[in-house]
mmCIF file of C-alpha atoms in Angstrom:
data_model
loop_
_atom_site.group_PDB
_atom_site.id
_atom_site.type_symbol
_atom_site.label_atom_id
_atom_site.label_comp_id
_atom_site.label_asym_id
_atom_site.label_seq_id
_atom_site.Cartn_x
_atom_site.Cartn_y
_atom_site.Cartn_z
ATOM 1 C CA ALA A 676 3.719 -1.040 -8.070
ATOM 2 C CA GLN A 677 -0.520 -0.754 -7.416
ATOM 3 C CA LYS A 678 -1.462 0.294 -3.770
ATOM 4 C CA ILE A 679 -4.647 0.665 -2.017
ATOM 5 C CA THR A 680 -5.223 3.108 0.935
ATOM 6 C CA GLN A 681 -8.276 3.158 3.454
ATOM 7 C CA THR A 682 -7.856 5.367 6.090
ATOM 8 C CA GLN A 683 -10.861 4.931 8.113
ATOM 9 C CA PRO A 684 -10.349 1.921 10.383
ATOM 10 C CA GLY A 685 -14.032 2.032 11.542
ATOM 11 C CA MET A 686 -17.356 4.122 10.749
ATOM 12 C CA PHE A 687 -20.275 4.274 12.984
ATOM 13 C CA VAL A 688 -23.791 5.324 11.338
ATOM 14 C CA GLN A 689 -27.579 4.960 12.351
ATOM 15 C CA GLU A 690 -30.044 2.886 10.217
ATOM 16 C CA LYS A 691 -31.560 4.697 7.327
ATOM 17 C CA GLU A 692 -28.380 6.932 7.131
ATOM 18 C CA ALA A 693 -25.995 7.006 4.156
ATOM 19 C CA VAL A 694 -22.224 6.272 4.780
ATOM 20 C CA THR A 695 -19.226 7.174 2.823
ATOM 21 C CA LEU A 696 -16.199 4.658 2.560
ATOM 22 C CA ASP A 697 -13.283 6.325 1.670
ATOM 23 C CA CYS A 698 -10.796 4.826 -0.752
ATOM 24 C CA THR A 699 -7.732 5.792 -2.617
ATOM 25 C CA TYR A 700 -5.458 3.925 -4.948
ATOM 26 C CA ASP A 701 -2.374 4.241 -6.696
ATOM 27 C CA THR A 702 -1.269 2.645 -10.243
ATOM 28 C CA SER A 703 0.697 3.347 -13.205
ATOM 29 C CA ASP A 704 -1.527 1.045 -15.525
ATOM 30 C CA GLN A 705 -3.895 2.887 -17.413
ATOM 31 C CA SER A 706 -6.386 0.160 -17.559
ATOM 32 C CA TYR A 707 -7.633 -1.550 -14.268
ATOM 33 C CA GLY A 708 -10.618 -2.535 -12.316
ATOM 34 C CA LEU A 709 -11.945 -1.310 -8.755
ATOM 35 C CA PHE A 710 -13.780 -3.412 -6.756
ATOM 36 C CA TRP A 711 -15.568 -3.318 -2.865
ATOM 37 C CA TYR A 712 -16.055 -6.357 -0.841
ATOM 38 C CA LYS A 713 -18.017 -6.596 1.996
ATOM 39 C CA GLN A 714 -16.745 -9.375 5.221
ATOM 40 C CA PRO A 715 -19.082 -10.146 7.514
ATOM 41 C CA SER A 716 -17.821 -11.507 10.672
ATOM 42 C CA SER A 717 -18.315 -15.290 9.253
ATOM 43 C CA GLY A 718 -15.521 -14.708 7.174
ATOM 44 C CA GLU A 719 -16.561 -14.781 3.349
ATOM 45 C CA MET A 720 -15.815 -12.217 0.850
ATOM 46 C CA ILE A 721 -18.809 -11.035 -0.735
ATOM 47 C CA PHE A 722 -18.536 -8.904 -3.845
ATOM 48 C CA LEU A 723 -20.223 -5.438 -3.908
ATOM 49 C CA ILE A 724 -19.760 -3.424 -6.935
ATOM 50 C CA TYR A 725 -16.999 -3.004 -9.883
ATOM 51 C CA GLN A 726 -15.812 0.253 -11.594
ATOM 52 C CA GLY A 727 -13.603 -0.237 -14.877
ATOM 53 C CA SER A 728 -11.144 2.704 -15.213
ATOM 54 C CA TYR A 729 -12.814 3.638 -18.718
ATOM 55 C CA ASP A 730 -16.034 3.571 -17.477
ATOM 56 C CA GLU A 731 -17.524 7.385 -17.689
ATOM 57 C CA GLN A 732 -20.136 6.710 -15.175
ATOM 58 C CA ASN A 733 -20.238 5.824 -11.645
ATOM 59 C CA ALA A 734 -21.318 2.145 -11.077
ATOM 60 C CA THR A 735 -24.344 1.687 -8.896
ATOM 61 C CA GLU A 736 -25.774 -1.966 -7.315
ATOM 62 C CA GLY A 737 -28.687 -1.492 -5.474
ATOM 63 C CA ARG A 738 -27.779 0.537 -2.375
ATOM 64 C CA TYR A 739 -24.134 0.586 -3.401
ATOM 65 C CA SER A 740 -22.656 3.270 -5.581
ATOM 66 C CA LEU A 741 -19.050 3.909 -6.379
ATOM 67 C CA ASN A 742 -18.134 7.809 -6.480
ATOM 68 C CA PHE A 743 -15.424 6.943 -8.946
ATOM 69 C CA GLN A 744 -13.178 10.388 -9.448
ATOM 70 C CA LYS A 745 -10.249 9.302 -11.706
ATOM 71 C CA ALA A 746 -8.125 12.492 -11.369
ATOM 72 C CA ARG A 747 -7.993 12.463 -7.717
ATOM 73 C CA LYS A 748 -7.633 8.700 -8.023
ATOM 74 C CA SER A 749 -10.390 7.951 -5.845
ATOM 75 C CA ALA A 750 -13.376 5.443 -5.393
ATOM 76 C CA ASN A 751 -15.508 5.904 -2.475
ATOM 77 C CA LEU A 752 -18.288 3.181 -1.705
ATOM 78 C CA VAL A 753 -21.733 4.855 -0.576
ATOM 79 C CA ILE A 754 -23.874 2.864 0.963
ATOM 80 C CA SER A 755 -27.418 4.488 1.252
ATOM 81 C CA ALA A 756 -30.158 3.663 3.844
ATOM 82 C CA SER A 757 -27.782 1.380 6.248
ATOM 83 C CA GLN A 758 -29.094 -1.669 7.632
ATOM 84 C CA LEU A 759 -28.315 -3.346 10.393
ATOM 85 C CA GLY A 760 -27.085 -6.150 8.591
ATOM 86 C CA ASP A 761 -24.471 -3.833 6.954
ATOM 87 C CA SER A 762 -22.027 -3.973 9.983
ATOM 88 C CA ALA A 763 -19.122 -5.675 8.681
ATOM 89 C CA MET A 764 -15.673 -4.864 7.381
ATOM 90 C CA TYR A 765 -15.138 -3.486 4.047
ATOM 91 C CA PHE A 766 -12.593 -3.735 1.439
ATOM 92 C CA CYS A 767 -11.481 -1.825 -1.517
ATOM 93 C CA ALA A 768 -9.495 -3.442 -4.131
ATOM 94 C CA MET A 769 -8.124 -2.896 -7.346
ATOM 95 C CA ARG A 770 -6.277 -5.304 -10.101
ATOM 96 C CA GLY A 771 -4.814 -5.150 -13.769
ATOM 97 C CA ASP A 772 -6.866 -5.857 -17.148
ATOM 98 C CA GLN A 773 -4.341 -9.449 -17.458
ATOM 99 C CA ALA A 774 -6.082 -12.260 -16.962
ATOM 100 C CA GLY A 775 -4.679 -13.862 -13.904
ATOM 101 C CA THR A 776 -3.929 -10.785 -11.984
ATOM 102 C CA ALA A 777 -4.196 -10.889 -8.375
ATOM 103 C CA LEU A 778 -6.401 -8.549 -6.597
ATOM 104 C CA ILE A 779 -4.321 -5.559 -4.512
ATOM 105 C CA PHE A 780 -6.529 -4.842 -1.138
ATOM 106 C CA GLY A 781 -6.633 -2.503 1.011
ATOM 107 C CA LYS A 782 -6.602 -2.400 5.052
ATOM 108 C CA GLY A 783 -10.105 -2.161 5.249
ATOM 109 C CA THR A 784 -12.694 -0.267 7.113
ATOM 110 C CA THR A 785 -15.037 -1.759 10.115
ATOM 111 C CA LEU A 786 -18.701 -0.617 9.841
ATOM 112 C CA SER A 787 -20.846 -0.544 12.228
ATOM 113 C CA VAL A 788 -24.671 0.223 11.953
ATOM 114 C CA SER A 789 -26.667 0.910 15.084
ATOM 115 C CA SER A 790 -30.708 1.003 15.568
ATOM 116 C CA GLY B 1283 -25.005 -23.933 -7.507
ATOM 117 C CA ALA B 1284 -22.105 -24.971 -5.439
ATOM 118 C CA GLY B 1285 -19.277 -21.849 -4.953
ATOM 119 C CA VAL B 1286 -15.334 -22.364 -3.768
ATOM 120 C CA SER B 1287 -15.496 -24.601 -0.893
ATOM 121 C CA GLN B 1288 -11.962 -25.011 1.385
ATOM 122 C CA SER B 1289 -11.467 -27.503 3.988
ATOM 123 C CA PRO B 1290 -10.732 -27.670 6.753
ATOM 124 C CA ARG B 1291 -12.437 -24.375 8.026
ATOM 125 C CA TYR B 1292 -10.312 -24.174 11.079
ATOM 126 C CA LYS B 1293 -6.961 -25.801 11.873
ATOM 127 C CA VAL B 1294 -4.605 -25.710 14.756
ATOM 128 C CA ALA B 1295 -1.203 -26.739 14.837
ATOM 129 C CA LYS B 1296 1.665 -26.977 16.995
ATOM 130 C CA ARG B 1297 4.587 -24.758 15.682
ATOM 131 C CA GLY B 1298 7.151 -27.355 13.500
ATOM 132 C CA GLN B 1299 3.861 -29.203 12.305
ATOM 133 C CA ASP B 1300 3.285 -29.291 8.382
ATOM 134 C CA VAL B 1301 -0.292 -28.445 7.230
ATOM 135 C CA ALA B 1302 -2.646 -28.833 3.987
ATOM 136 C CA LEU B 1303 -5.196 -26.471 3.113
ATOM 137 C CA ARG B 1304 -7.919 -27.594 0.537
ATOM 138 C CA CYS B 1305 -9.384 -25.529 -2.307
ATOM 139 C CA ASP B 1306 -12.201 -26.436 -4.416
ATOM 140 C CA PRO B 1307 -13.195 -24.219 -7.374
ATOM 141 C CA ILE B 1308 -16.267 -23.662 -9.113
ATOM 142 C CA SER B 1309 -16.119 -26.150 -11.866
ATOM 143 C CA GLY B 1310 -15.113 -24.720 -15.267
ATOM 144 C CA HIS B 1311 -13.050 -22.046 -13.459
ATOM 145 C CA VAL B 1312 -9.516 -21.438 -15.070
ATOM 146 C CA SER B 1313 -8.089 -19.088 -12.578
ATOM 147 C CA LEU B 1314 -6.987 -20.014 -9.007
ATOM 148 C CA PHE B 1315 -5.615 -17.857 -6.366
ATOM 149 C CA TRP B 1316 -4.760 -18.279 -2.759
ATOM 150 C CA TYR B 1317 -4.210 -15.229 -0.463
ATOM 151 C CA GLN B 1318 -3.237 -14.756 3.164
ATOM 152 C CA GLN B 1319 -5.159 -12.732 5.787
ATOM 153 C CA ALA B 1320 -3.702 -11.434 8.758
ATOM 154 C CA LEU B 1321 -6.077 -10.790 11.654
ATOM 155 C CA GLY B 1322 -7.245 -7.112 11.077
ATOM 156 C CA GLN B 1323 -5.955 -6.853 7.442
ATOM 157 C CA GLY B 1324 -6.714 -7.083 3.939
ATOM 158 C CA PRO B 1325 -6.110 -10.124 1.856
ATOM 159 C CA GLU B 1326 -2.529 -10.419 0.472
ATOM 160 C CA PHE B 1327 -1.694 -12.419 -2.776
ATOM 161 C CA LEU B 1328 -0.010 -15.517 -2.502
ATOM 162 C CA THR B 1329 -0.074 -17.609 -5.634
ATOM 163 C CA TYR B 1330 -1.616 -17.949 -9.064
ATOM 164 C CA PHE B 1331 -2.542 -20.837 -11.436
ATOM 165 C CA GLN B 1332 -3.896 -21.046 -14.606
ATOM 166 C CA ASN B 1333 -5.256 -24.749 -14.863
ATOM 167 C CA GLU B 1334 -2.391 -26.836 -13.584
ATOM 168 C CA ALA B 1335 0.254 -24.252 -13.861
ATOM 169 C CA GLN B 1336 1.655 -22.131 -11.145
ATOM 170 C CA LEU B 1337 1.926 -19.089 -13.147
ATOM 171 C CA ASP B 1338 2.780 -16.777 -10.052
ATOM 172 C CA LYS B 1339 4.283 -17.387 -6.599
ATOM 173 C CA SER B 1340 6.016 -14.125 -5.940
ATOM 174 C CA GLY B 1341 3.758 -13.717 -2.965
ATOM 175 C CA LEU B 1342 4.688 -17.003 -0.942
ATOM 176 C CA PRO B 1343 6.774 -15.668 1.954
ATOM 177 C CA SER B 1344 9.085 -18.377 2.204
ATOM 178 C CA ASP B 1345 10.041 -21.628 1.068
ATOM 179 C CA ARG B 1346 8.157 -23.585 3.532
ATOM 180 C CA PHE B 1347 4.898 -22.423 1.684
ATOM 181 C CA PHE B 1348 4.181 -24.739 -1.351
ATOM 182 C CA ALA B 1349 0.906 -24.796 -3.630
ATOM 183 C CA GLU B 1350 -0.158 -27.400 -6.599
ATOM 184 C CA ARG B 1351 -3.165 -27.783 -8.654
ATOM 185 C CA PRO B 1352 -2.073 -31.335 -10.414
ATOM 186 C CA GLU B 1353 -5.336 -31.643 -12.715
ATOM 187 C CA GLY B 1354 -6.247 -27.921 -13.035
ATOM 188 C CA SER B 1355 -9.126 -28.085 -10.331
ATOM 189 C CA VAL B 1356 -8.483 -29.139 -6.768
ATOM 190 C CA SER B 1357 -5.672 -27.044 -5.116
ATOM 191 C CA THR B 1358 -4.051 -27.382 -1.979
ATOM 192 C CA LEU B 1359 -1.864 -25.198 -0.117
ATOM 193 C CA LYS B 1360 0.784 -27.108 2.333
ATOM 194 C CA ILE B 1361 2.930 -24.737 4.864
ATOM 195 C CA GLN B 1362 5.988 -27.119 6.169
ATOM 196 C CA ARG B 1363 7.360 -26.359 9.817
ATOM 197 C CA THR B 1364 4.643 -23.781 10.714
ATOM 198 C CA GLN B 1365 5.387 -20.847 12.885
ATOM 199 C CA GLN B 1366 3.596 -18.727 14.890
ATOM 200 C CA GLU B 1367 3.972 -15.678 11.965
ATOM 201 C CA ASP B 1368 1.980 -18.263 9.754
ATOM 202 C CA SER B 1369 -1.510 -17.580 11.674
ATOM 203 C CA ALA B 1370 -4.011 -16.171 9.531
ATOM 204 C CA VAL B 1371 -7.077 -16.882 7.641
ATOM 205 C CA TYR B 1372 -6.073 -18.582 3.693
ATOM 206 C CA LEU B 1373 -8.694 -17.272 1.183
ATOM 207 C CA CYS B 1374 -9.108 -19.230 -1.936
ATOM 208 C CA ALA B 1375 -10.925 -17.534 -4.782
ATOM 209 C CA SER B 1376 -11.383 -18.901 -8.446
ATOM 210 C CA SER B 1377 -12.576 -16.984 -11.751
ATOM 211 C CA LEU B 1378 -13.284 -17.986 -15.307
ATOM 212 C CA GLY B 1379 -9.820 -16.633 -16.569
ATOM 213 C CA ALA B 1380 -11.303 -14.158 -18.874
ATOM 214 C CA SER B 1381 -8.705 -11.006 -19.653
ATOM 215 C CA GLY B 1382 -10.593 -8.337 -18.731
ATOM 216 C CA ARG B 1383 -10.925 -6.102 -15.564
ATOM 217 C CA ASP B 1384 -14.325 -7.448 -14.611
ATOM 218 C CA ASP B 1385 -13.137 -11.269 -14.664
ATOM 219 C CA GLU B 1386 -14.975 -11.863 -10.836
ATOM 220 C CA GLN B 1387 -13.080 -13.740 -8.398
ATOM 221 C CA PHE B 1388 -15.541 -15.898 -6.268
ATOM 222 C CA PHE B 1389 -14.180 -16.387 -2.730
ATOM 223 C CA GLY B 1390 -14.266 -19.596 -0.720
ATOM 224 C CA PRO B 1391 -14.931 -19.247 3.109
ATOM 225 C CA GLY B 1392 -11.508 -19.597 4.133
ATOM 226 C CA THR B 1393 -9.364 -21.626 6.266
ATOM 227 C CA ARG B 1394 -8.366 -19.909 9.821
ATOM 228 C CA LEU B 1395 -5.062 -21.342 10.824
ATOM 229 C CA THR B 1396 -3.644 -20.936 14.333
ATOM 230 C CA VAL B 1397 0.120 -22.036 15.321
ATOM 231 C CA LEU B 1398 0.649 -22.320 18.765
#
């Protein structure tokens, strides 16, 4: 069975600093995808970044980068130059390759950015 | 362009009432998923449709939960005889349905159900 573990219930960072949100996963699949989503207090799930299990380079999307360490089964999200608008809940998720495979989510990390 | 929409956004029900939650996916999206998100937790899978066919309902917590997508577009999640433990946000997501790890799921804003 697939499982996502996020061990940081809450993280605090000051504006303009970088922050790393931890995520480890467990799966017996050889091919899978890893995702990070942001959920502000308004409730919508906003896709941030994707990393495929066979991708050799770490994914980057603007201020977001994914530190993928396959042997350690970790997929940490790094947010550079934090902004006040980054304050939200962040979820790590994974899914297999088959069409129609549901996402498996972790419990999330609440990020608070202060000025 | 229209994204995934859900209605109602908020629903308060008395214990024992039946409720129906609606999801309008992105036009042309083959795959549709329902997730349940309890307070302070991550979303958990409920059920999956490919067009009008419900291919996976393994996440439905009890036989009080029923979902349909009769014409392969709009989907309805129905909960009969609601219980307090059904209080959660119900999220709908749709995707093109292509195989491949990067078939992105687009989420709706969710319906927050409170059962009194």
